[in-house]
XYZ file of C-alpha atoms in Angstrom:
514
model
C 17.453 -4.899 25.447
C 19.021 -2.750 22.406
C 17.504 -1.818 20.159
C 18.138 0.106 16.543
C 15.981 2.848 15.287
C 13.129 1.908 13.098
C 13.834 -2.133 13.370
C 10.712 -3.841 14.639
C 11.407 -6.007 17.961
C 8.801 -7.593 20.168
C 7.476 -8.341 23.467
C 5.882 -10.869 24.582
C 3.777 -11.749 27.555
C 2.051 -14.812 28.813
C -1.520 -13.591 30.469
C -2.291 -15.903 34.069
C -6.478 -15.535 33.776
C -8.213 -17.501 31.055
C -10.460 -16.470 28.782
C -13.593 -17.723 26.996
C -12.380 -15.519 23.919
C -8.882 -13.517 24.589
C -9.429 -11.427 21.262
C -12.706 -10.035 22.049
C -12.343 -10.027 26.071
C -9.192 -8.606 27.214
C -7.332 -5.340 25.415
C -3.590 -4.960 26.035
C -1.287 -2.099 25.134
C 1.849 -0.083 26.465
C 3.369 3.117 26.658
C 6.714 3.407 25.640
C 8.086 7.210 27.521
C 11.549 8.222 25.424
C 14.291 9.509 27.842
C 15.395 12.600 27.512
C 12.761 14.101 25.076
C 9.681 12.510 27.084
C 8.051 11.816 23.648
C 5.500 9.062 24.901
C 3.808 6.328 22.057
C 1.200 4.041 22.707
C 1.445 0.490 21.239
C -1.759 -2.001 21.033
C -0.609 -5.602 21.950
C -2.089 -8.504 19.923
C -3.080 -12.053 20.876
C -1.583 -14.531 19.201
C -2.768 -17.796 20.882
C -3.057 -19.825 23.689
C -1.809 -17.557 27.105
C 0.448 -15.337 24.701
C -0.069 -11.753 23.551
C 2.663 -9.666 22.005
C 3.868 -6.001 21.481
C 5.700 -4.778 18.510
C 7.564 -1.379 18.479
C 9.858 0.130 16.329
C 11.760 3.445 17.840
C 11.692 6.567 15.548
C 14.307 8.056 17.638
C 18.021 7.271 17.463
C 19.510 7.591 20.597
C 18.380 7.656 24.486
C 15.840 5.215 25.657
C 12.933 3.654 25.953
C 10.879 2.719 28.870
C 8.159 0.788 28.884
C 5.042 -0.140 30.821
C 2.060 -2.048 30.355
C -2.086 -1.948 31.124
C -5.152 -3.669 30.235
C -8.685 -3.954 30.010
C -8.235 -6.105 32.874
C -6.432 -7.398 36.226
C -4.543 -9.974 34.514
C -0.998 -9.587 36.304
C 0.311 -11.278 33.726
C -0.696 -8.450 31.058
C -1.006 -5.393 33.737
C 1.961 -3.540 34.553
C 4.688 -5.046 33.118
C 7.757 -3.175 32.246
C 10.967 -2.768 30.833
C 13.577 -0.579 29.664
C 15.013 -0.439 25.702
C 18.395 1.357 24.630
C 19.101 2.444 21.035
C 22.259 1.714 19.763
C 24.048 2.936 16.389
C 23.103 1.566 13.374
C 23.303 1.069 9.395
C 21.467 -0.122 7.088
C 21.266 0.566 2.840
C 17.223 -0.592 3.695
C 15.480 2.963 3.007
C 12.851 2.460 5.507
C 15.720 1.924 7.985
C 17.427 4.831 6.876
C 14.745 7.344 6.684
C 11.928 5.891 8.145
C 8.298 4.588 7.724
C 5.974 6.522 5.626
C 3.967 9.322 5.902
C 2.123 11.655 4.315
C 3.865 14.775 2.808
C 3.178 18.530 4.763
C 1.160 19.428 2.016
C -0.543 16.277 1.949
C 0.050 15.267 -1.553
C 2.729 12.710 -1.407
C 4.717 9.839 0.403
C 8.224 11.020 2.383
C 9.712 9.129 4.710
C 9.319 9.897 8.808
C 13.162 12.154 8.089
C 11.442 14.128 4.741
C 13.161 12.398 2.140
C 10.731 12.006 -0.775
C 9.045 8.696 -1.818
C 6.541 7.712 -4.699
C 4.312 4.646 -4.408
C 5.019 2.001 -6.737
C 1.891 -0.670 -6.324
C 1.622 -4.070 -7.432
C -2.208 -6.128 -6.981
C -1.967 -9.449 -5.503
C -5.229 -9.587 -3.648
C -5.194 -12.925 -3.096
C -1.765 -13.424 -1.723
C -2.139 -13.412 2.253
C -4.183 -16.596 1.871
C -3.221 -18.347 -1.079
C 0.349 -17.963 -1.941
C 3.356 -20.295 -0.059
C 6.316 -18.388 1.064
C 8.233 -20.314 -1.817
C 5.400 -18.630 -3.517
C 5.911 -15.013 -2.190
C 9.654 -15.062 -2.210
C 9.579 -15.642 -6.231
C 6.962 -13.127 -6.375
C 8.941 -10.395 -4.263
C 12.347 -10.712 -6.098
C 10.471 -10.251 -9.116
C 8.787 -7.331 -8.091
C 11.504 -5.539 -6.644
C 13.685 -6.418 -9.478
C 11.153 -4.226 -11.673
C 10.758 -1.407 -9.333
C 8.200 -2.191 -7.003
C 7.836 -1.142 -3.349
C 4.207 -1.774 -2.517
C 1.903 -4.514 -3.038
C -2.060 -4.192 -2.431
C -3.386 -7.297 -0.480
C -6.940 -8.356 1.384
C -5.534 -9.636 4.634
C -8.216 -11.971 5.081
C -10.664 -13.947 2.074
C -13.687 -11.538 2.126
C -15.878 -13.851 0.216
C -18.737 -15.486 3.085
C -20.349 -17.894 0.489
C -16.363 -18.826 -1.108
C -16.044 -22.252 -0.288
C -12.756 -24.908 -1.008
C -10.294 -27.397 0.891
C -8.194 -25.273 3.729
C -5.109 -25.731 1.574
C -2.481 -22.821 0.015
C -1.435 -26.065 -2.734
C -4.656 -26.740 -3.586
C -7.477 -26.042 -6.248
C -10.356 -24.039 -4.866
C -8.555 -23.301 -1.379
C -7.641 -20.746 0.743
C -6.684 -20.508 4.232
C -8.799 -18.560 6.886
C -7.765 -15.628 9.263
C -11.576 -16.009 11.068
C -13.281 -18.883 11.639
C -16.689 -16.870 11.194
C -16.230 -14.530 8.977
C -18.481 -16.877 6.749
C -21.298 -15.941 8.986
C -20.663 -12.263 8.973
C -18.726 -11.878 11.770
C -14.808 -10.975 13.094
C -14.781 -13.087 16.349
C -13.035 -15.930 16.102
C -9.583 -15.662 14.688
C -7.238 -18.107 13.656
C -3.742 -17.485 14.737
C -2.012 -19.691 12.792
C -2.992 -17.967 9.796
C -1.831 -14.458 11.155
C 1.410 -16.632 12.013
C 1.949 -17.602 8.814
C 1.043 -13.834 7.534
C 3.455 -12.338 9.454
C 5.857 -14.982 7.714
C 4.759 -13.610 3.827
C 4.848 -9.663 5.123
C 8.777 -10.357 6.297
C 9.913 -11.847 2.765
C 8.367 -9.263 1.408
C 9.868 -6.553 3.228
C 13.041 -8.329 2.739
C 12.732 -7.115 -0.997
C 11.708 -3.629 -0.252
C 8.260 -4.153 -0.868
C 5.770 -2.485 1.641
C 2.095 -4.226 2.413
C -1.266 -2.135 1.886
C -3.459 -4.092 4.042
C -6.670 -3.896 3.277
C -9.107 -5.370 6.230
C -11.904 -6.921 4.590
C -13.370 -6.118 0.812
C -16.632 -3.942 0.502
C -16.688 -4.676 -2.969
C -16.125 -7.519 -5.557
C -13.971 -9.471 -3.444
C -12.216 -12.608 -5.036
C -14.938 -14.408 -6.568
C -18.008 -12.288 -6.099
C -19.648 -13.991 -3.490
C -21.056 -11.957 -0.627
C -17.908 -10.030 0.691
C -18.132 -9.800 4.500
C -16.954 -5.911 4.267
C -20.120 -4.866 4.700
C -21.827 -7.312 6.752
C -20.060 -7.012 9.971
C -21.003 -5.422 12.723
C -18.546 -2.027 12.381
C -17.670 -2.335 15.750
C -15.798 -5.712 14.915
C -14.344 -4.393 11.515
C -12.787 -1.515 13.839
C -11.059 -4.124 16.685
C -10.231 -5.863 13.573
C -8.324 -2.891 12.130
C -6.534 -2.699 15.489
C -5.549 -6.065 15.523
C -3.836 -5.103 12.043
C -2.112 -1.691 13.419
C -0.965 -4.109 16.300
C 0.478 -6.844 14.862
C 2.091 -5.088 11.299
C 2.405 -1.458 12.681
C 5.827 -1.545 14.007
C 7.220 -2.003 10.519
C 6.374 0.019 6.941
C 2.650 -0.760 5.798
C -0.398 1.290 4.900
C -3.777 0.942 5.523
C -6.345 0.595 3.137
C -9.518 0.937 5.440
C -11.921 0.366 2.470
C -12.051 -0.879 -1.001
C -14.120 -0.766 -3.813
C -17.285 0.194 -2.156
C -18.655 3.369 -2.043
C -16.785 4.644 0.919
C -19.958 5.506 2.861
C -19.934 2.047 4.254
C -20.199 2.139 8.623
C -17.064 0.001 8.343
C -15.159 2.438 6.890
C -15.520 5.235 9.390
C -15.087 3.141 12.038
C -12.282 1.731 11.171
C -10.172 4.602 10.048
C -11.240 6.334 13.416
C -9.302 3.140 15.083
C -6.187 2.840 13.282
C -5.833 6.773 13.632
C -6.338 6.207 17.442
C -3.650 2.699 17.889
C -1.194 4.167 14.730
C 1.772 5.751 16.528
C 3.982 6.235 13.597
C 1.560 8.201 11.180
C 1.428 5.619 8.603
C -1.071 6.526 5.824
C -4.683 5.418 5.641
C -7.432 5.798 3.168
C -9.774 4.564 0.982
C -10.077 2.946 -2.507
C -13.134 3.100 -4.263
C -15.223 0.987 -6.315
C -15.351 2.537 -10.058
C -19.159 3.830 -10.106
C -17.776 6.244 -6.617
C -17.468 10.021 -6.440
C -14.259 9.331 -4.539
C -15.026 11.824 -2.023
C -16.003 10.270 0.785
C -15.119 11.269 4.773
C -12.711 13.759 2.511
C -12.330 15.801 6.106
C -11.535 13.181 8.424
C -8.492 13.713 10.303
C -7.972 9.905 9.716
C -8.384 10.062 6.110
C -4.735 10.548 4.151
C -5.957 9.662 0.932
C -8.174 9.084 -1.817
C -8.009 5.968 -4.466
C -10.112 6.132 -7.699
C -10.802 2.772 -9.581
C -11.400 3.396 -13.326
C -12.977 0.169 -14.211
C -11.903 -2.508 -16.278
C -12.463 -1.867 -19.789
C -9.107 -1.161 -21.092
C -10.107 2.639 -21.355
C -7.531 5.289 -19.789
C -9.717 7.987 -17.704
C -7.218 10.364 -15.955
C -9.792 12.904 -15.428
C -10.958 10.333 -12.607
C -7.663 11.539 -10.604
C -7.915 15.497 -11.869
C -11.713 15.452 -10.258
C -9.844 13.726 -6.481
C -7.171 16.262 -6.791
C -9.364 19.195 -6.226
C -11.239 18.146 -3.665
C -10.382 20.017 -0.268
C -9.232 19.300 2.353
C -6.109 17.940 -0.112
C -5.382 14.067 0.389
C -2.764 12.042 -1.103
C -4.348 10.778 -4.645
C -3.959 8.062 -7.331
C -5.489 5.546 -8.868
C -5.388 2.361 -7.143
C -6.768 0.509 -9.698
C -6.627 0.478 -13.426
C -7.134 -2.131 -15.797
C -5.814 -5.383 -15.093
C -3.435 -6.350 -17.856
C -5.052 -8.900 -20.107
C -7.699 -9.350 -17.476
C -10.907 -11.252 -19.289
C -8.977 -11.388 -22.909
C -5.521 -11.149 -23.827
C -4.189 -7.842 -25.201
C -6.485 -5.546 -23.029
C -4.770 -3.115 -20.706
C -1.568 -4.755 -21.927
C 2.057 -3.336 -22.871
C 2.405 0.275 -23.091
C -1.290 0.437 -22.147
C -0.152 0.023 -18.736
C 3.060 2.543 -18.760
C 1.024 5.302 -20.383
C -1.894 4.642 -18.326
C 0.720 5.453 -15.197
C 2.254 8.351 -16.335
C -1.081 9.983 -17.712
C -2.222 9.250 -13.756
C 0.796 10.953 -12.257
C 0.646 13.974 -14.719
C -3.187 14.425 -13.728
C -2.615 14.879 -9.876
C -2.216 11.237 -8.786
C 1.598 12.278 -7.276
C 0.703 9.800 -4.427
C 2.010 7.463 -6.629
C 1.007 4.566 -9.663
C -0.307 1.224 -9.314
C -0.848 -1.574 -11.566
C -2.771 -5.188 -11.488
C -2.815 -8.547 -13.529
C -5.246 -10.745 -14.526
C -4.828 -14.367 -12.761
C -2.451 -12.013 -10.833
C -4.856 -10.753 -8.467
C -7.171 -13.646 -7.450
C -3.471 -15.456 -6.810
C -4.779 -18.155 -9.223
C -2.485 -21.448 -8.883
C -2.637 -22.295 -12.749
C -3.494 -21.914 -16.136
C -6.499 -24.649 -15.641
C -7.774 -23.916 -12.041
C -11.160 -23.478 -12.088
C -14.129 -21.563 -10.479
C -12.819 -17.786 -10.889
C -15.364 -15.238 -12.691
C -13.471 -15.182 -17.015
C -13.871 -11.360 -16.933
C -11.211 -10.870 -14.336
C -8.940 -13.601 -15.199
C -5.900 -13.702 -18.038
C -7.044 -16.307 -20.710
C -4.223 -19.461 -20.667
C -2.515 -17.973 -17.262
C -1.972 -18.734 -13.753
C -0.080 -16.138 -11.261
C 3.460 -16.867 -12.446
C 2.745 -16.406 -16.358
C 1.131 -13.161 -14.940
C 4.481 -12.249 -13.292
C 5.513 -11.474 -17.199
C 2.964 -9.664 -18.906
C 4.986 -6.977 -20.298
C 2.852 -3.974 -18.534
C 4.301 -4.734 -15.445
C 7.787 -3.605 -16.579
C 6.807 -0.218 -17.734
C 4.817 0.518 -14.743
C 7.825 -0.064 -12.041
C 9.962 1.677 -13.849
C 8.363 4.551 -13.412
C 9.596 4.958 -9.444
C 13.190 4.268 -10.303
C 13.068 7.229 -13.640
C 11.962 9.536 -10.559
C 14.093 8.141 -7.861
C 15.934 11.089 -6.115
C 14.243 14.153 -7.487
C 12.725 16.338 -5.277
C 8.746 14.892 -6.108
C 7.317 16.073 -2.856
C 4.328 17.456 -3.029
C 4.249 18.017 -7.015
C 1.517 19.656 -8.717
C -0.062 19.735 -11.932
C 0.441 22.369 -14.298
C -0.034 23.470 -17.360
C 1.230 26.956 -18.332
C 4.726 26.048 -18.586
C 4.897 24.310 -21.548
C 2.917 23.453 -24.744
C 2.261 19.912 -23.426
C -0.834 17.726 -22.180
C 0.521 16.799 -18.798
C 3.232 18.119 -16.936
C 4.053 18.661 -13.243
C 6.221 21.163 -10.972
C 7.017 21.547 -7.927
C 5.907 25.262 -7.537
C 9.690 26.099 -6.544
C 11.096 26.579 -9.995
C 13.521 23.430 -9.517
C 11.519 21.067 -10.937
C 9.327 20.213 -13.961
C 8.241 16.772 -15.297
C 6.068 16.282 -18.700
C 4.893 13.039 -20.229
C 4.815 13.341 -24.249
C 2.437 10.148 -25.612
C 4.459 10.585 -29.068
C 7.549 12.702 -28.070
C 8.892 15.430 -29.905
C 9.735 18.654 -28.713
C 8.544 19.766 -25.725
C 7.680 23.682 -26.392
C 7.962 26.001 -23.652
C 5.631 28.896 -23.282
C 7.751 31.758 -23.979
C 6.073 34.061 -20.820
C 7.065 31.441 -17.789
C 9.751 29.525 -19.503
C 11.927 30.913 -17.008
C 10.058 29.298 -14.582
C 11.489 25.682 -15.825
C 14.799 24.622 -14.756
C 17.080 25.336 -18.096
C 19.191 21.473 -17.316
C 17.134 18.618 -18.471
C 17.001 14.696 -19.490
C 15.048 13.594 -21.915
C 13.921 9.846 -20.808
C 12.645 6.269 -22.924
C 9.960 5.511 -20.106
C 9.979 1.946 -21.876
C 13.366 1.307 -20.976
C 14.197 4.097 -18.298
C 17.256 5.125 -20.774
C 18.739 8.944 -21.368
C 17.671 9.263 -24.765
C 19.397 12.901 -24.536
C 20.454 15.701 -22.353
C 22.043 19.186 -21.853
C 21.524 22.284 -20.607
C 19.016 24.759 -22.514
C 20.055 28.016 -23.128
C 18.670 31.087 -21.751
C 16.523 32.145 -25.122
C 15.734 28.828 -25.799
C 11.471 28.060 -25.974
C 11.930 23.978 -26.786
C 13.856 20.701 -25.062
C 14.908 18.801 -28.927
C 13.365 15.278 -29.894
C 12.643 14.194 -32.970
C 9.585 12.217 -31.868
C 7.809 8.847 -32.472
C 8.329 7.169 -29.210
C 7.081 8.215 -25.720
C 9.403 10.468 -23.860
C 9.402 11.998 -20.133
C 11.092 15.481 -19.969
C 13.004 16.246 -16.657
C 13.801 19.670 -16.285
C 15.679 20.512 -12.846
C 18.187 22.442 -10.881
C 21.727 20.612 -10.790
């Protein structure tokens, strides 16, 4: 078979035993040996009904070979030893994960690049809900209007966490939601459901069409969708971690990250045990990490050589709380920080969290240390509710008068993706806050002297501080971050202390080498 560097492609294999349960009783993987560098990676296989299981892989080498073999838990000669041989062949592709590669986490550990170094920021959307409510007429309205504004990641629970939720098994219908396993109402990850891992994998592909990477997360610790009894931190860990393999199996071999736990504490047995597995099965690197309920000091399992970042929550009162990232971004060892999840926009009454609440709130997050990237959510958005008038969702969480499409427009959401595209091509990696370049109340650099970054709430001139102004790069843009327009730019001169605007409007100031 050929094969193109970074594409996904898949094996498949029909097993000749039979099993009482083939996702808890038989494990399946292969090696795949690259000829001539001998770089070996390890790929789980997945079942995915009846006699089948499958094995996706996605080369991060360009030319040469693959060879492949695989093994089992078992003797089944129909999983056992198999094998195979893949050639790479040229290709292009304008798709940047094609092109450069998954993600990963920076070498400082601050900040997405891509598997070849390019940099990347994180651009979240919150649709929650989505793996088991939305259609894929559903998702591919969603995804071209979410890349349209900027977007390239989209925060999802893979399965309904909720034991006690309860509706028709319907995507169309009030009330339902489909189901990945058939007991996870009982507190347990042992009988999954194919079909609706089928039908996933159909929602993750229009997605990445669009650009538009999934952070799975496995199964809520926290709220969940409605509030009733998450199963996050009821299962047994040792089924939340096969679980997360399943996950690194089936949706590894393309971009993704892992969000390993979510609005709990982070101390949960799940957690651990799950991070520990994807780190094991992950061959590509791909980032993993927690997000954290907002009552959390964040700081959980911060040494854990499977831990790549930290995600604050900062409630959802409509109140801006930077100093939530600021406290993550000193912890050591350094992780990749941000905060995962603000304010909803108009979530529990219109006009809260909404507008320019949302654009400042991102840039104030960015400025503070949160250079893993910004993320934003929606009311009615998040729970994936079908319209205005469906009922049985908790009021504080949902926009008054909305479903999910109205949602789509809330004017937040605008503000918030543009903030990847303003920074799209400058050197971000591994930015840092700082504050003795300039008479401002946020600003970042990259330490290097090529590159500084300040958010003004109210523009104005941005005053440099005359004893390491010739520290900042003396070109510079002067940026609408409602609108992602030049509002001015030029070239300061060598005695010059101050970057001219005359105020009243936000403003990011871009000062670099070029």
């Amino acid at each position: 078979m050929n094969i193109e560097v970074w594409r996904q492609y898949e094996l498949s294999f029909t097993a000749e035993h039979t099993y009482a349960n083939p996702y808890t009783d038989v494990q399946v993987w292969a090696d795949f040996t690259h000829e001539p560098t001998g770089t070996v990676l390890r790929r789980p296989a997945f079942w995915d009904g009846g006699s089948t299981w499958r094995i996706r892989f996605a080369s991060p080498l360009s030319e040469g070979r693959w060879s492949w073999r695989t093994d089992s838990s078992g003797d089944d000669p129909g999983l056992t030893g198999r094998t195979g041989e893949l050639t790479l062949v040229p290709a292009e592709s304008a798709d940047r994960f094609l092109s450069h590669g998954f993600w990963r986490m920076s070498p400082g550990g601050r900040s997405l690049v891509h598997a070849d170094g390019a940099p990347a920021l994180l651009v979240a959307d919150t649709a929650w809900g989505l793996p088991w409510r939305a259609t894929e007429d559903d998702v591919r309205g969603y995804a071209a209007d979410r890349a349209e504004k900027g977007f390239n990641a989209v925060l999802m629970m893979s399965v309904q966490p909720d034991m006690h939720a309860r509706g028709p098994r319907d995507r169309t219908a009030d009330e339902g939601f489909d189901i990945g396993f058939e007991d996870l109402k009982d507190g347990h990850l042992d009988q999954l459901n194919p079909a609706y891992f089928q039908y996933l994998d159909k929602l993750v592909a229009i997605l990445g069409e669009r650009g538009i990477v999934p952070v799975l997360q496995p199964v809520f610790q926290g709220f969940g969708w409605k509030g009733r009894s998450v199963a996050g931190t009821v299962v047994p860990p040792e089924e939340y971690a096969r679980y997360c393999r399943y996950l690194v199996a089936r949706y590894g071999a393309r971009p993704v990250i892992y969000l390993v736990g979510a609005d709990g504490s982070g101390e949960e047995p799940q957690i651990a045990a799950g991070g520990r597995e994807i780190e094991e099965w992950d061959a590509y690197g791909q980032p993993c990490g927690i997000h954290y309920r907002p009552h959390a000091r964040n700081g959980a399992h911060q040494d854990a050589a499977w831990l790549d970042f930290q995600w604050c929550q900062t409630g959802h009162r409509g109140e801006h709380a930077p100093e939530r990232v600021a406290d993550m971004w000193r912890n050591e060892p350094v992780k990749g920080v941000a905060n995962g999840e603000p304010t909803y926009e108009n979530s529990g009454a219109t006009g809260k969290g909404a507008g320019w609440w949302q654009g400042h709130e991102a840039w104030s997050n960015l400025c503070a240390g949160g250079t893993m990237g910004v993320v934003y959510g929606a009311g009615s958005l998040w729970q994936w509710r079908l319209h205005a008038e469906e009922p049985d969702h908790d009021p504080y969480f949902l926009a008054p008068g909305c479903g999910w499409r109205e949602a789509l427009d809330f004017e937040g959401s605008r503000y918030v993706g543009l903030v990847g595209r303003i920074l799209d091509g400058l050197p971000t990696t591994d930015m840092r806050p700082e504050w003795e370049l300039a008479i401002a109340p946020r600003g970042l650099t990259d330490g290097a002297g090529t590159l500084y970054i300040s958010y003004g709430e109210h523009g104005g001139p941005l005053r440099l501080v005359p004893a390491t102004a010739g520290a900042v790069p003396r070109s510079y843009r002067v940026i609408d971050p409602r609108t992602g327009e030049t509002v001015s730019e030029g070239v300061r001169g060598a005695d010059d202390l101050a970057i001219p605007d005359e105020g009243g409007a936000p403003r990011v100031y871009i000062c670099y080498d070029g």
